[in-house]
Short mmCIF file of C-alpha atoms in Angstrom, two decimals:
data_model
loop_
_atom_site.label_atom_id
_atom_site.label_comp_id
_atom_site.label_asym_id
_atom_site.label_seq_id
_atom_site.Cartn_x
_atom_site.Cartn_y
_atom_site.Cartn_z
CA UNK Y 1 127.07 44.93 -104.93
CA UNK Y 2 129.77 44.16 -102.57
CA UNK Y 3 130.08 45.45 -98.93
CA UNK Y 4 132.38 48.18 -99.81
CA UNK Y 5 131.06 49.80 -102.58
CA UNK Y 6 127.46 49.76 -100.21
CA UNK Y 7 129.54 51.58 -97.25
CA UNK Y 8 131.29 53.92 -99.69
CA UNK Y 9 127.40 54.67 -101.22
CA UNK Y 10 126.45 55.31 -97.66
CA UNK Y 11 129.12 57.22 -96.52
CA UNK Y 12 129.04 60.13 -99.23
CA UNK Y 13 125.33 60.35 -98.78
CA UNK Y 14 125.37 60.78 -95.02
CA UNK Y 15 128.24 63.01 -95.61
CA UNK Y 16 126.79 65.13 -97.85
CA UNK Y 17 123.61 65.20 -96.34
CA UNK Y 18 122.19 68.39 -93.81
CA UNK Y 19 119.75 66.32 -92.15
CA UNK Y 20 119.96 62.82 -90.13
CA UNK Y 21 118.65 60.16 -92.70
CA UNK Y 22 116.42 57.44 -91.60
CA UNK Y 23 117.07 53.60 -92.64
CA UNK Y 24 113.93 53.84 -94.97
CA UNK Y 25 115.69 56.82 -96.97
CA UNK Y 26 118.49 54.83 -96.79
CA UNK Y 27 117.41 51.70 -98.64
CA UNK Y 28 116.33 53.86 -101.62
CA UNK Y 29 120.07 54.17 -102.35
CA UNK Y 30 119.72 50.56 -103.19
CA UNK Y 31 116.08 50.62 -104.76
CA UNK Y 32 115.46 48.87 -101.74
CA UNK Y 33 117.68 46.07 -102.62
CA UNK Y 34 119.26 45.69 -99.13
CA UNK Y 35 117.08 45.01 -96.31
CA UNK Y 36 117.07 47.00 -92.69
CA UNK Y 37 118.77 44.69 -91.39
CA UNK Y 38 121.92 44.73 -93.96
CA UNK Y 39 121.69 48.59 -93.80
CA UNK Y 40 122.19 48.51 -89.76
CA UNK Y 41 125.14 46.52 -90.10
CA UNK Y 42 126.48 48.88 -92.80
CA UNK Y 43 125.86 51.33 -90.39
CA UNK Y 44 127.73 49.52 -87.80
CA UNK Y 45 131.08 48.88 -89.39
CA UNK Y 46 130.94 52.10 -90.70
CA UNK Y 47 130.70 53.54 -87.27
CA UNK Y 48 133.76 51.71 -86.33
CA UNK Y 49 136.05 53.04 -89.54
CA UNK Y 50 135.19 56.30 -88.38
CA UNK Y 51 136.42 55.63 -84.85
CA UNK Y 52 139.62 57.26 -85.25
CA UNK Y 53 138.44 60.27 -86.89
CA UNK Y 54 137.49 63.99 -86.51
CA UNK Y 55 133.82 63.02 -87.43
CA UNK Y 56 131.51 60.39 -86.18
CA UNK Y 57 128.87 58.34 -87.08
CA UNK Y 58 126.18 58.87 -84.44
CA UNK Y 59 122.15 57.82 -84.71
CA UNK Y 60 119.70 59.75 -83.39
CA UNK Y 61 116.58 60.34 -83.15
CA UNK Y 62 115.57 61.34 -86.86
CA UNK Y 63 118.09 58.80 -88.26
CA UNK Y 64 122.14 58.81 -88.82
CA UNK Y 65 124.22 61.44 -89.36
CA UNK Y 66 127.88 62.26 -89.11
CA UNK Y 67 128.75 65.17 -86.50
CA UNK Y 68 132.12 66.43 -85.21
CA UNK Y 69 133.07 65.39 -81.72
CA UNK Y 70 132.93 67.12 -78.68
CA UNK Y 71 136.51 66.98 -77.67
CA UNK Y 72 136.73 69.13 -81.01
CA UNK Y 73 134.29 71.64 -80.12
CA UNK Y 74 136.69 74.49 -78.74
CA UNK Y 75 138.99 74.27 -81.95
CA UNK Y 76 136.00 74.45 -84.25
CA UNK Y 77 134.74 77.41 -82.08
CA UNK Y 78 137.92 79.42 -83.19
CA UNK Y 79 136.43 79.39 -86.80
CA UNK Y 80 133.15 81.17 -85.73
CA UNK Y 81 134.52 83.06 -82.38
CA UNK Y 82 130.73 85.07 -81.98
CA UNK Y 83 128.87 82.78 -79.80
CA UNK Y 84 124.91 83.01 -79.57
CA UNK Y 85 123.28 84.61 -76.35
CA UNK Y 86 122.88 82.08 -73.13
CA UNK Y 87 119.75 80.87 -72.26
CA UNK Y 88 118.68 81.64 -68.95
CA UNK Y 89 118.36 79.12 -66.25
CA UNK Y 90 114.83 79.72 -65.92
CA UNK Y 91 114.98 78.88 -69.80
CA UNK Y 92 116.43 75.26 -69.06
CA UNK Y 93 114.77 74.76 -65.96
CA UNK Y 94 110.93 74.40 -67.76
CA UNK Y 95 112.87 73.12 -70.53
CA UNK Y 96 114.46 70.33 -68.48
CA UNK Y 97 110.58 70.36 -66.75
CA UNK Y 98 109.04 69.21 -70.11
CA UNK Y 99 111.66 66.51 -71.33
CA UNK Y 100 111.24 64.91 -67.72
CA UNK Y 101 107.66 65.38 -67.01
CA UNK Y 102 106.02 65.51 -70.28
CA UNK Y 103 103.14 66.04 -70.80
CA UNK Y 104 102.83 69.16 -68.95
CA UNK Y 105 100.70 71.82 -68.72
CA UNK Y 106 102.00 75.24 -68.01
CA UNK Y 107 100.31 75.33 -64.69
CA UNK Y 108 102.05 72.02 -63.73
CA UNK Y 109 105.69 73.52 -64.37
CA UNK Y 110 104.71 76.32 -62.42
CA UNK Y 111 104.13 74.50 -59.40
CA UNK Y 112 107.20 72.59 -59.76
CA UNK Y 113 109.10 75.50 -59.97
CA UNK Y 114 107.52 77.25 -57.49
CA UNK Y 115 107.42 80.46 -60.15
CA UNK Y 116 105.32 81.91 -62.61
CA UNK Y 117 107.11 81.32 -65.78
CA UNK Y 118 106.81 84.25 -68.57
CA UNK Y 119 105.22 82.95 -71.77
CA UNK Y 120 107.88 84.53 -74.07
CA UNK Y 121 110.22 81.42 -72.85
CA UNK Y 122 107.88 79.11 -74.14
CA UNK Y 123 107.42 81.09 -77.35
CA UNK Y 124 111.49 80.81 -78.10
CA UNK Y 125 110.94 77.39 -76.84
CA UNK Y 126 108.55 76.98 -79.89
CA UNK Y 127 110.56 78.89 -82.29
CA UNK Y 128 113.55 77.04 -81.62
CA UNK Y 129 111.86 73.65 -82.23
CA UNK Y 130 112.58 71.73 -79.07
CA UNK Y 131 108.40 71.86 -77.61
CA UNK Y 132 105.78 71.75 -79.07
CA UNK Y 133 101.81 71.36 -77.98
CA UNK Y 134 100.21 68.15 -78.54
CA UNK Y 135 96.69 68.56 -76.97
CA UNK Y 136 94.89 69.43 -74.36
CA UNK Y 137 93.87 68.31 -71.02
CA UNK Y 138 90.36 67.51 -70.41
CA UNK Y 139 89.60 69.92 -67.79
CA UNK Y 140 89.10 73.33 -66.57
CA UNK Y 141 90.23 75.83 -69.57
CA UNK Y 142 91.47 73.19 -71.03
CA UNK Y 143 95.15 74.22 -70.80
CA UNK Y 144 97.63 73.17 -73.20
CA UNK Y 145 99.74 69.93 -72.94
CA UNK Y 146 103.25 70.55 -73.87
CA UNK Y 147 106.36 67.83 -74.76
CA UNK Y 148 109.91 67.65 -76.12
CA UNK Y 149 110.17 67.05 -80.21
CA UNK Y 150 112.58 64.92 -82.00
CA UNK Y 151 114.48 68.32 -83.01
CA UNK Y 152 115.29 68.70 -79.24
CA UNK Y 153 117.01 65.14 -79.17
CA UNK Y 154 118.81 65.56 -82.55
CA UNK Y 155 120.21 68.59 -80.90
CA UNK Y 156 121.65 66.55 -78.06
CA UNK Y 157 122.57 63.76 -80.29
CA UNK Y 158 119.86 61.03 -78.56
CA UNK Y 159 117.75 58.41 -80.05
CA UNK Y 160 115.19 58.18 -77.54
CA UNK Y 161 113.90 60.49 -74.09
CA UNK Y 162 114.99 56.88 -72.30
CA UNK Y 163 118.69 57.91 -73.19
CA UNK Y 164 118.28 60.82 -70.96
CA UNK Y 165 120.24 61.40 -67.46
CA UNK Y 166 118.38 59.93 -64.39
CA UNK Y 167 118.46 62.49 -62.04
CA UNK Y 168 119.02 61.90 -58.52
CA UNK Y 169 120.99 64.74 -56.86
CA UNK Y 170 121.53 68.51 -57.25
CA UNK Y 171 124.81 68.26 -58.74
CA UNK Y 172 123.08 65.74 -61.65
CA UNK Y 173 120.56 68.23 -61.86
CA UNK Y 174 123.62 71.19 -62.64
CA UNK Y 175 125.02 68.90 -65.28
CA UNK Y 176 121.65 68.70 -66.84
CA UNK Y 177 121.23 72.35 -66.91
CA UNK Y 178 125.20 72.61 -68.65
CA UNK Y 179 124.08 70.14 -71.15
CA UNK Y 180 121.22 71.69 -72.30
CA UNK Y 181 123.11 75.24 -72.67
CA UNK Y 182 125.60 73.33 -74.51
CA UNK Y 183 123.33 72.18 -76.96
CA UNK Y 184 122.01 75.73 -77.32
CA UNK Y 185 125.03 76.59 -78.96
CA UNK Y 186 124.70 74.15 -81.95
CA UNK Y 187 124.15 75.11 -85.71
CA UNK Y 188 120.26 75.95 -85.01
CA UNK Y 189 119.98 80.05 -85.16
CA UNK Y 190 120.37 81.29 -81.44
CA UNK Y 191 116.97 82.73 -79.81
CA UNK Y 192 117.78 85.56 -77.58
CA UNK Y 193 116.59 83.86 -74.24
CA UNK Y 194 118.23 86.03 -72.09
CA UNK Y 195 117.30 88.18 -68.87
CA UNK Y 196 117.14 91.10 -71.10
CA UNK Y 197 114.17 89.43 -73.20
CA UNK Y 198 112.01 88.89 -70.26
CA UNK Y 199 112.77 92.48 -69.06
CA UNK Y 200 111.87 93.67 -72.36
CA UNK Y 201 108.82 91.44 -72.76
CA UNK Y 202 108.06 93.03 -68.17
CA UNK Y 203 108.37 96.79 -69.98
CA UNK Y 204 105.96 96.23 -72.62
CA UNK Y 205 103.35 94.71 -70.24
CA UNK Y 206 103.30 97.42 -67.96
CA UNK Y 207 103.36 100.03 -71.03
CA UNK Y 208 100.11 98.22 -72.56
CA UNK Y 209 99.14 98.50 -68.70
CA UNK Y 210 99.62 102.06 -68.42
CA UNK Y 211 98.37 102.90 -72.18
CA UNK Y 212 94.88 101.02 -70.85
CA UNK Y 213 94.84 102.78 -67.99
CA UNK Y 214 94.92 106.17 -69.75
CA UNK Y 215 91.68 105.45 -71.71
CA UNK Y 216 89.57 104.83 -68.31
CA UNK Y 217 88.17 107.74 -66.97
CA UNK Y 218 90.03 109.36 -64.59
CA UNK Y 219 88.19 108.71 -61.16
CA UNK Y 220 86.37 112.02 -59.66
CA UNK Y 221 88.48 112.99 -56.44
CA UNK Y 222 87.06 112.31 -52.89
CA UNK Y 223 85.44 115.76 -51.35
CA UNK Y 224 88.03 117.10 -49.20
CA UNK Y 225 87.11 116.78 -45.26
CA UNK Y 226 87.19 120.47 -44.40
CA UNK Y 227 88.27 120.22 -39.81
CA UNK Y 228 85.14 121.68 -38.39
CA UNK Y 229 85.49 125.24 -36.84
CA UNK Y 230 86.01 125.57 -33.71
CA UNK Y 231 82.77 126.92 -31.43
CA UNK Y 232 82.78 130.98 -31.37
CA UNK Y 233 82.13 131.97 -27.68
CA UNK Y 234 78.92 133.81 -27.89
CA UNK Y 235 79.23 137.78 -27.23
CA UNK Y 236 77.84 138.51 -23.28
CA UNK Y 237 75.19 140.36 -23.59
CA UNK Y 238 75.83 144.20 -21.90
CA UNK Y 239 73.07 146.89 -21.22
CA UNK Y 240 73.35 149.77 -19.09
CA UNK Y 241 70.44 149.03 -16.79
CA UNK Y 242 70.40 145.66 -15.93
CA UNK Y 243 67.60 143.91 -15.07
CA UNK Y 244 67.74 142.58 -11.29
CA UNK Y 245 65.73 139.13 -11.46
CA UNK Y 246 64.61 139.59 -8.16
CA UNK Y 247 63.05 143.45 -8.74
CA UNK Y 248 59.31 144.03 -8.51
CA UNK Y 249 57.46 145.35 -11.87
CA UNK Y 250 57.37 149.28 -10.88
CA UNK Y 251 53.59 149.49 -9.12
CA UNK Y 252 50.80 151.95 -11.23
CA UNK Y 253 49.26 154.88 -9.43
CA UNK Y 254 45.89 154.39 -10.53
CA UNK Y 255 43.93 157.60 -9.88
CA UNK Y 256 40.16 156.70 -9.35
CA UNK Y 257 37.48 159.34 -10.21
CA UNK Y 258 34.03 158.80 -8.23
CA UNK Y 259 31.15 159.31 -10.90
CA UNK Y 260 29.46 162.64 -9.70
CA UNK Y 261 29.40 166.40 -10.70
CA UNK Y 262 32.95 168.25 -10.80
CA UNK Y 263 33.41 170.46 -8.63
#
């Protein structure tokens, strides 16, 4: 088989393909008749013939695929003008958290952000295939350990976390952020990650709150502190003949009968 007809084989399968293809599923086009090697270079000068072109022939981290380039992103967003909901920058931030610091435990993105962050954001995190939890950390509660999958570098078109931006400055930090809500917008289904979610998910705690708190038993009311009464004067006492402290008991007339015949 001659170099062309391999390329041409290679083309049309990457082409018609809806996933990135790895070298290994690449030799069994061949029945493993070309080596690695001979399939990188393939790779290679195919890369180059597509130079030129609308498409290009990009490897990431699941293999090679061809992918439209960005300078053609706003015409190809005239064909599909409904764009998926933003992701909120509290979204990206523990997103961006995770692909720099991983592994992470929620409690350690929390103190780098200075925040508690909601759980529904790493839920749609989940859902959308960009982290994942691959153990646990050997120590109190043994909280979760969380990292960045090879979905979440397809999606940005890398090969490897070492491809990332070094970030050194705020305004690297910004472009970061832009990135990552550009590669939101891709062909994976949008997850509402919005300010309205987290509102939603804030309403539903506090209505599980309140429907708990209507089972307890209504606590009995505190005894009302009556103001004691004021002191009544007590009534003077009146009579018509008052008694004089200093007056004398009124003296008896004892009458004294000598013992004797009456008279």
């Amino acid at each position: 088989m001659n170099t062309a007809d391999a390329k041409r084989i290679l083309e049309t399968a990457l082409i018609c393909s809806t996933q990135p293809l790895p070298v290994r599923e690449l030799r069994v086009l061949f029945d493993d008749e070309l080596g690695a090697d001979t399939i990188k270079s393939l790779l290679l000068e195919l890369q180059e013939d597509w130079s030129q072109r609308g498409l290009e022939l990009v490897s990431v981290a699941t293999g090679w695929r061809f992918q439209s380039r960005p300078e053609l992103r706003d015409h190809l967003d005239r064909l599909h003008p409904e764009k998926p909901p933003r992701y909120t920058r509290a979204a990206l931030e523990t997103l961006a958290i995770i692909a720099y610091r991983q592994p992470v435990t929620r409690g350690d993105m929390e103190d780098i952000r200075g925040v508690t962050i909601n759980s529904l954001i790493l839920k749609q995190l989940e859902d959308r295939n960009w982290v994942e939890v691959i153990g646990h950390r050997e120590t109190v509660g043994r909280p979760a350990l969380y990292a960045t999958t090879r979905q979440f570098l397809d999606d940005l078109g890398l090969a490897s976390l070492d491809q990332l931006p070094v970030i050194e400055s705020p305004a690297q930090q910004g472009a970061l952020i832009d990135a990552l809500e550009q590669a939101s917008g891709g062909d994976q289904p949008a997850l509402p990650i919005d300010e309205s979610s987290v509102e939603t998910a804030e309403a539903v705690s506090e209505a599980e709150t309140e429907a708990v708190a209507e089972t307890l038993p209504e606590p009995e009311p505190e005894p009302e502190t009556l103001p004691e009464p004021e002191p009544e004067p007590e009534p003077e006492l009146q009579s018509s003949s008052p008694i004089e402290p200093d007056a004398e008991p009124d003296e008896v007339d004892i009458t004294v009968v000598s013992s004797g015949t009456r008279p």
